[in-house]
Amino acid sequence: HDLWLEFDALTSIQGTETKLSHLCALVLQYHQEQQTYGLKLPDKTIQPASGDAHKNTCLMALALFGEVIVDVAGKETANQTLNKVLNAAQNQGHNKTQQAVT
């Protein structure tokens, strides 16, 4: 049974960035659990799969969501953007852990 991570299904979560961080955390969780999952964003669908390449594809899609890629000096590189998204997801996971403890 494939799992779908759907941007539009997160109706209880307010704000695009918060939704993206939540989806990113789920991608990392499902990857760690070796689940097969797909990702549905308003502008892109990634079919269910698993593994490192799939995880990176999903994280990059989340990192670049809504962005128009322009190769201009001073713009973030894809790796910098991906690192920001990963940091946000890790912080969200850490916050959940702290909330559960307190």
mmCIF file of the C-alpha atoms, coordinates in Angstrom:
data_MODEL
# 
_entry.id   MODEL 
# 
loop_
_atom_site.group_PDB 
_atom_site.id 
_atom_site.type_symbol 
_atom_site.label_atom_id 
_atom_site.label_alt_id 
_atom_site.label_comp_id 
_atom_site.label_asym_id 
_atom_site.label_entity_id 
_atom_site.label_seq_id 
_atom_site.pdbx_PDB_ins_code 
_atom_site.Cartn_x 
_atom_site.Cartn_y 
_atom_site.Cartn_z 
_atom_site.occupancy 
_atom_site.B_iso_or_equiv 
_atom_site.pdbx_formal_charge 
_atom_site.auth_seq_id 
_atom_site.auth_comp_id 
_atom_site.auth_asym_id 
_atom_site.auth_atom_id 
_atom_site.pdbx_PDB_model_num 
ATOM 1   C CA . HIS A 1 1   ? 0.000  0.000  0.000   1.00 0.00 ? 1   HIS A CA 1 
ATOM 2   C CA . ASP A 1 2   ? 1.629  3.215  -1.190  1.00 0.00 ? 2   ASP A CA 1 
ATOM 3   C CA . LEU A 1 3   ? 1.579  6.331  0.939   1.00 0.00 ? 3   LEU A CA 1 
ATOM 4   C CA . TRP A 1 4   ? 0.884  9.719  -0.638  1.00 0.00 ? 4   TRP A CA 1 
ATOM 5   C CA . LEU A 1 5   ? 2.114  12.997 0.773   1.00 0.00 ? 5   LEU A CA 1 
ATOM 6   C CA . GLU A 1 6   ? -0.307 15.605 -0.559  1.00 0.00 ? 6   GLU A CA 1 
ATOM 7   C CA . PHE A 1 7   ? 0.194  19.349 -0.194  1.00 0.00 ? 7   PHE A CA 1 
ATOM 8   C CA . ASP A 1 8   ? -3.489 20.117 -0.784  1.00 0.00 ? 8   ASP A CA 1 
ATOM 9   C CA . ALA A 1 9   ? -4.596 17.564 1.823   1.00 0.00 ? 9   ALA A CA 1 
ATOM 10  C CA . LEU A 1 10  ? -2.900 19.527 4.633   1.00 0.00 ? 10  LEU A CA 1 
ATOM 11  C CA . THR A 1 11  ? -5.930 21.736 5.211   1.00 0.00 ? 11  THR A CA 1 
ATOM 12  C CA . SER A 1 12  ? -5.365 21.968 8.977   1.00 0.00 ? 12  SER A CA 1 
ATOM 13  C CA . ILE A 1 13  ? -1.877 23.446 8.493   1.00 0.00 ? 13  ILE A CA 1 
ATOM 14  C CA . GLN A 1 14  ? -1.691 27.173 7.729   1.00 0.00 ? 14  GLN A CA 1 
ATOM 15  C CA . GLY A 1 15  ? 0.982  28.668 5.486   1.00 0.00 ? 15  GLY A CA 1 
ATOM 16  C CA . THR A 1 16  ? 2.905  27.335 2.529   1.00 0.00 ? 16  THR A CA 1 
ATOM 17  C CA . GLU A 1 17  ? 6.279  27.183 4.323   1.00 0.00 ? 17  GLU A CA 1 
ATOM 18  C CA . THR A 1 18  ? 4.775  25.292 7.261   1.00 0.00 ? 18  THR A CA 1 
ATOM 19  C CA . LYS A 1 19  ? 3.158  22.780 4.903   1.00 0.00 ? 19  LYS A CA 1 
ATOM 20  C CA . LEU A 1 20  ? 6.435  22.303 3.028   1.00 0.00 ? 20  LEU A CA 1 
ATOM 21  C CA . SER A 1 21  ? 8.348  21.766 6.285   1.00 0.00 ? 21  SER A CA 1 
ATOM 22  C CA . HIS A 1 22  ? 5.753  19.220 7.411   1.00 0.00 ? 22  HIS A CA 1 
ATOM 23  C CA . LEU A 1 23  ? 5.992  17.335 4.114   1.00 0.00 ? 23  LEU A CA 1 
ATOM 24  C CA . CYS A 1 24  ? 9.782  17.417 4.274   1.00 0.00 ? 24  CYS A CA 1 
ATOM 25  C CA . ALA A 1 25  ? 9.725  15.902 7.766   1.00 0.00 ? 25  ALA A CA 1 
ATOM 26  C CA . LEU A 1 26  ? 7.391  13.162 6.508   1.00 0.00 ? 26  LEU A CA 1 
ATOM 27  C CA . VAL A 1 27  ? 9.680  12.419 3.550   1.00 0.00 ? 27  VAL A CA 1 
ATOM 28  C CA . LEU A 1 28  ? 12.582 11.951 5.974   1.00 0.00 ? 28  LEU A CA 1 
ATOM 29  C CA . GLN A 1 29  ? 10.454 9.821  8.297   1.00 0.00 ? 29  GLN A CA 1 
ATOM 30  C CA . TYR A 1 30  ? 9.107  7.568  5.546   1.00 0.00 ? 30  TYR A CA 1 
ATOM 31  C CA . HIS A 1 31  ? 12.578 7.226  4.048   1.00 0.00 ? 31  HIS A CA 1 
ATOM 32  C CA . GLN A 1 32  ? 13.991 6.172  7.416   1.00 0.00 ? 32  GLN A CA 1 
ATOM 33  C CA . GLU A 1 33  ? 11.142 3.651  7.770   1.00 0.00 ? 33  GLU A CA 1 
ATOM 34  C CA . GLN A 1 34  ? 11.885 2.377  4.222   1.00 0.00 ? 34  GLN A CA 1 
ATOM 35  C CA . GLN A 1 35  ? 8.317  3.124  3.137   1.00 0.00 ? 35  GLN A CA 1 
ATOM 36  C CA . THR A 1 36  ? 7.194  3.537  -0.462  1.00 0.00 ? 36  THR A CA 1 
ATOM 37  C CA . TYR A 1 37  ? 5.628  6.976  -0.846  1.00 0.00 ? 37  TYR A CA 1 
ATOM 38  C CA . GLY A 1 38  ? 4.686  9.522  -3.469  1.00 0.00 ? 38  GLY A CA 1 
ATOM 39  C CA . LEU A 1 39  ? 4.474  13.308 -3.344  1.00 0.00 ? 39  LEU A CA 1 
ATOM 40  C CA . LYS A 1 40  ? 1.692  15.470 -4.790  1.00 0.00 ? 40  LYS A CA 1 
ATOM 41  C CA . LEU A 1 41  ? 2.325  19.183 -5.039  1.00 0.00 ? 41  LEU A CA 1 
ATOM 42  C CA . PRO A 1 42  ? 0.032  21.593 -6.888  1.00 0.00 ? 42  PRO A CA 1 
ATOM 43  C CA . ASP A 1 43  ? 2.557  21.838 -9.730  1.00 0.00 ? 43  ASP A CA 1 
ATOM 44  C CA . LYS A 1 44  ? 4.180  18.390 -9.633  1.00 0.00 ? 44  LYS A CA 1 
ATOM 45  C CA . THR A 1 45  ? 3.476  14.727 -8.865  1.00 0.00 ? 45  THR A CA 1 
ATOM 46  C CA . ILE A 1 46  ? 6.237  12.277 -8.012  1.00 0.00 ? 46  ILE A CA 1 
ATOM 47  C CA . GLN A 1 47  ? 5.115  8.673  -8.286  1.00 0.00 ? 47  GLN A CA 1 
ATOM 48  C CA . PRO A 1 48  ? 5.578  6.375  -5.276  1.00 0.00 ? 48  PRO A CA 1 
ATOM 49  C CA . ALA A 1 49  ? 9.028  4.871  -4.862  1.00 0.00 ? 49  ALA A CA 1 
ATOM 50  C CA . SER A 1 50  ? 11.675 4.505  -2.155  1.00 0.00 ? 50  SER A CA 1 
ATOM 51  C CA . GLY A 1 51  ? 15.417 4.865  -1.681  1.00 0.00 ? 51  GLY A CA 1 
ATOM 52  C CA . ASP A 1 52  ? 17.948 7.678  -1.524  1.00 0.00 ? 52  ASP A CA 1 
ATOM 53  C CA . ALA A 1 53  ? 17.383 8.972  -5.064  1.00 0.00 ? 53  ALA A CA 1 
ATOM 54  C CA . HIS A 1 54  ? 13.607 9.165  -4.480  1.00 0.00 ? 54  HIS A CA 1 
ATOM 55  C CA . LYS A 1 55  ? 14.105 10.928 -1.133  1.00 0.00 ? 55  LYS A CA 1 
ATOM 56  C CA . ASN A 1 56  ? 16.384 13.493 -2.793  1.00 0.00 ? 56  ASN A CA 1 
ATOM 57  C CA . THR A 1 57  ? 13.944 14.008 -5.671  1.00 0.00 ? 57  THR A CA 1 
ATOM 58  C CA . CYS A 1 58  ? 11.104 14.668 -3.229  1.00 0.00 ? 58  CYS A CA 1 
ATOM 59  C CA . LEU A 1 59  ? 13.196 16.980 -1.039  1.00 0.00 ? 59  LEU A CA 1 
ATOM 60  C CA . MET A 1 60  ? 14.359 18.939 -4.066  1.00 0.00 ? 60  MET A CA 1 
ATOM 61  C CA . ALA A 1 61  ? 10.770 19.298 -5.309  1.00 0.00 ? 61  ALA A CA 1 
ATOM 62  C CA . LEU A 1 62  ? 9.796  20.653 -1.878  1.00 0.00 ? 62  LEU A CA 1 
ATOM 63  C CA . ALA A 1 63  ? 12.830 22.956 -1.751  1.00 0.00 ? 63  ALA A CA 1 
ATOM 64  C CA . LEU A 1 64  ? 12.095 24.383 -5.174  1.00 0.00 ? 64  LEU A CA 1 
ATOM 65  C CA . PHE A 1 65  ? 8.308  24.564 -4.773  1.00 0.00 ? 65  PHE A CA 1 
ATOM 66  C CA . GLY A 1 66  ? 7.036  27.723 -6.432  1.00 0.00 ? 66  GLY A CA 1 
ATOM 67  C CA . GLU A 1 67  ? 10.515 28.817 -7.443  1.00 0.00 ? 67  GLU A CA 1 
ATOM 68  C CA . VAL A 1 68  ? 11.452 29.826 -10.949 1.00 0.00 ? 68  VAL A CA 1 
ATOM 69  C CA . ILE A 1 69  ? 14.977 28.569 -11.453 1.00 0.00 ? 69  ILE A CA 1 
ATOM 70  C CA . VAL A 1 70  ? 17.170 31.335 -12.783 1.00 0.00 ? 70  VAL A CA 1 
ATOM 71  C CA . ASP A 1 71  ? 20.917 30.958 -13.045 1.00 0.00 ? 71  ASP A CA 1 
ATOM 72  C CA . VAL A 1 72  ? 21.958 34.384 -11.826 1.00 0.00 ? 72  VAL A CA 1 
ATOM 73  C CA . ALA A 1 73  ? 24.928 35.301 -9.658  1.00 0.00 ? 73  ALA A CA 1 
ATOM 74  C CA . GLY A 1 74  ? 23.791 35.744 -6.060  1.00 0.00 ? 74  GLY A CA 1 
ATOM 75  C CA . LYS A 1 75  ? 20.901 33.303 -6.261  1.00 0.00 ? 75  LYS A CA 1 
ATOM 76  C CA . GLU A 1 76  ? 20.865 30.306 -3.975  1.00 0.00 ? 76  GLU A CA 1 
ATOM 77  C CA . THR A 1 77  ? 22.210 27.116 -5.403  1.00 0.00 ? 77  THR A CA 1 
ATOM 78  C CA . ALA A 1 78  ? 19.970 24.065 -5.348  1.00 0.00 ? 78  ALA A CA 1 
ATOM 79  C CA . ASN A 1 79  ? 22.130 22.561 -2.586  1.00 0.00 ? 79  ASN A CA 1 
ATOM 80  C CA . GLN A 1 80  ? 21.762 25.665 -0.405  1.00 0.00 ? 80  GLN A CA 1 
ATOM 81  C CA . THR A 1 81  ? 17.999 25.564 -0.877  1.00 0.00 ? 81  THR A CA 1 
ATOM 82  C CA . LEU A 1 82  ? 17.900 21.849 -0.090  1.00 0.00 ? 82  LEU A CA 1 
ATOM 83  C CA . ASN A 1 83  ? 19.961 22.397 3.056   1.00 0.00 ? 83  ASN A CA 1 
ATOM 84  C CA . LYS A 1 84  ? 17.519 25.073 4.237   1.00 0.00 ? 84  LYS A CA 1 
ATOM 85  C CA . VAL A 1 85  ? 14.577 22.715 3.759   1.00 0.00 ? 85  VAL A CA 1 
ATOM 86  C CA . LEU A 1 86  ? 16.377 19.877 5.539   1.00 0.00 ? 86  LEU A CA 1 
ATOM 87  C CA . ASN A 1 87  ? 17.244 22.149 8.460   1.00 0.00 ? 87  ASN A CA 1 
ATOM 88  C CA . ALA A 1 88  ? 13.636 23.311 8.704   1.00 0.00 ? 88  ALA A CA 1 
ATOM 89  C CA . ALA A 1 89  ? 12.394 19.711 8.689   1.00 0.00 ? 89  ALA A CA 1 
ATOM 90  C CA . GLN A 1 90  ? 14.901 18.656 11.337  1.00 0.00 ? 90  GLN A CA 1 
ATOM 91  C CA . ASN A 1 91  ? 13.905 21.625 13.494  1.00 0.00 ? 91  ASN A CA 1 
ATOM 92  C CA . GLN A 1 92  ? 10.243 20.722 13.121  1.00 0.00 ? 92  GLN A CA 1 
ATOM 93  C CA . GLY A 1 93  ? 10.954 17.136 14.175  1.00 0.00 ? 93  GLY A CA 1 
ATOM 94  C CA . HIS A 1 94  ? 12.987 18.414 17.130  1.00 0.00 ? 94  HIS A CA 1 
ATOM 95  C CA . ASN A 1 95  ? 10.154 20.749 18.163  1.00 0.00 ? 95  ASN A CA 1 
ATOM 96  C CA . LYS A 1 96  ? 7.668  17.859 18.080  1.00 0.00 ? 96  LYS A CA 1 
ATOM 97  C CA . THR A 1 97  ? 9.951  15.852 20.346  1.00 0.00 ? 97  THR A CA 1 
ATOM 98  C CA . GLN A 1 98  ? 10.270 18.730 22.798  1.00 0.00 ? 98  GLN A CA 1 
ATOM 99  C CA . GLN A 1 99  ? 6.509  19.301 22.819  1.00 0.00 ? 99  GLN A CA 1 
ATOM 100 C CA . ALA A 1 100 ? 5.937  15.642 23.607  1.00 0.00 ? 100 ALA A CA 1 
ATOM 101 C CA . VAL A 1 101 ? 8.417  15.796 26.476  1.00 0.00 ? 101 VAL A CA 1 
ATOM 102 C CA . THR A 1 102 ? 7.114  18.979 28.069  1.00 0.00 ? 102 THR A CA 1 
# 
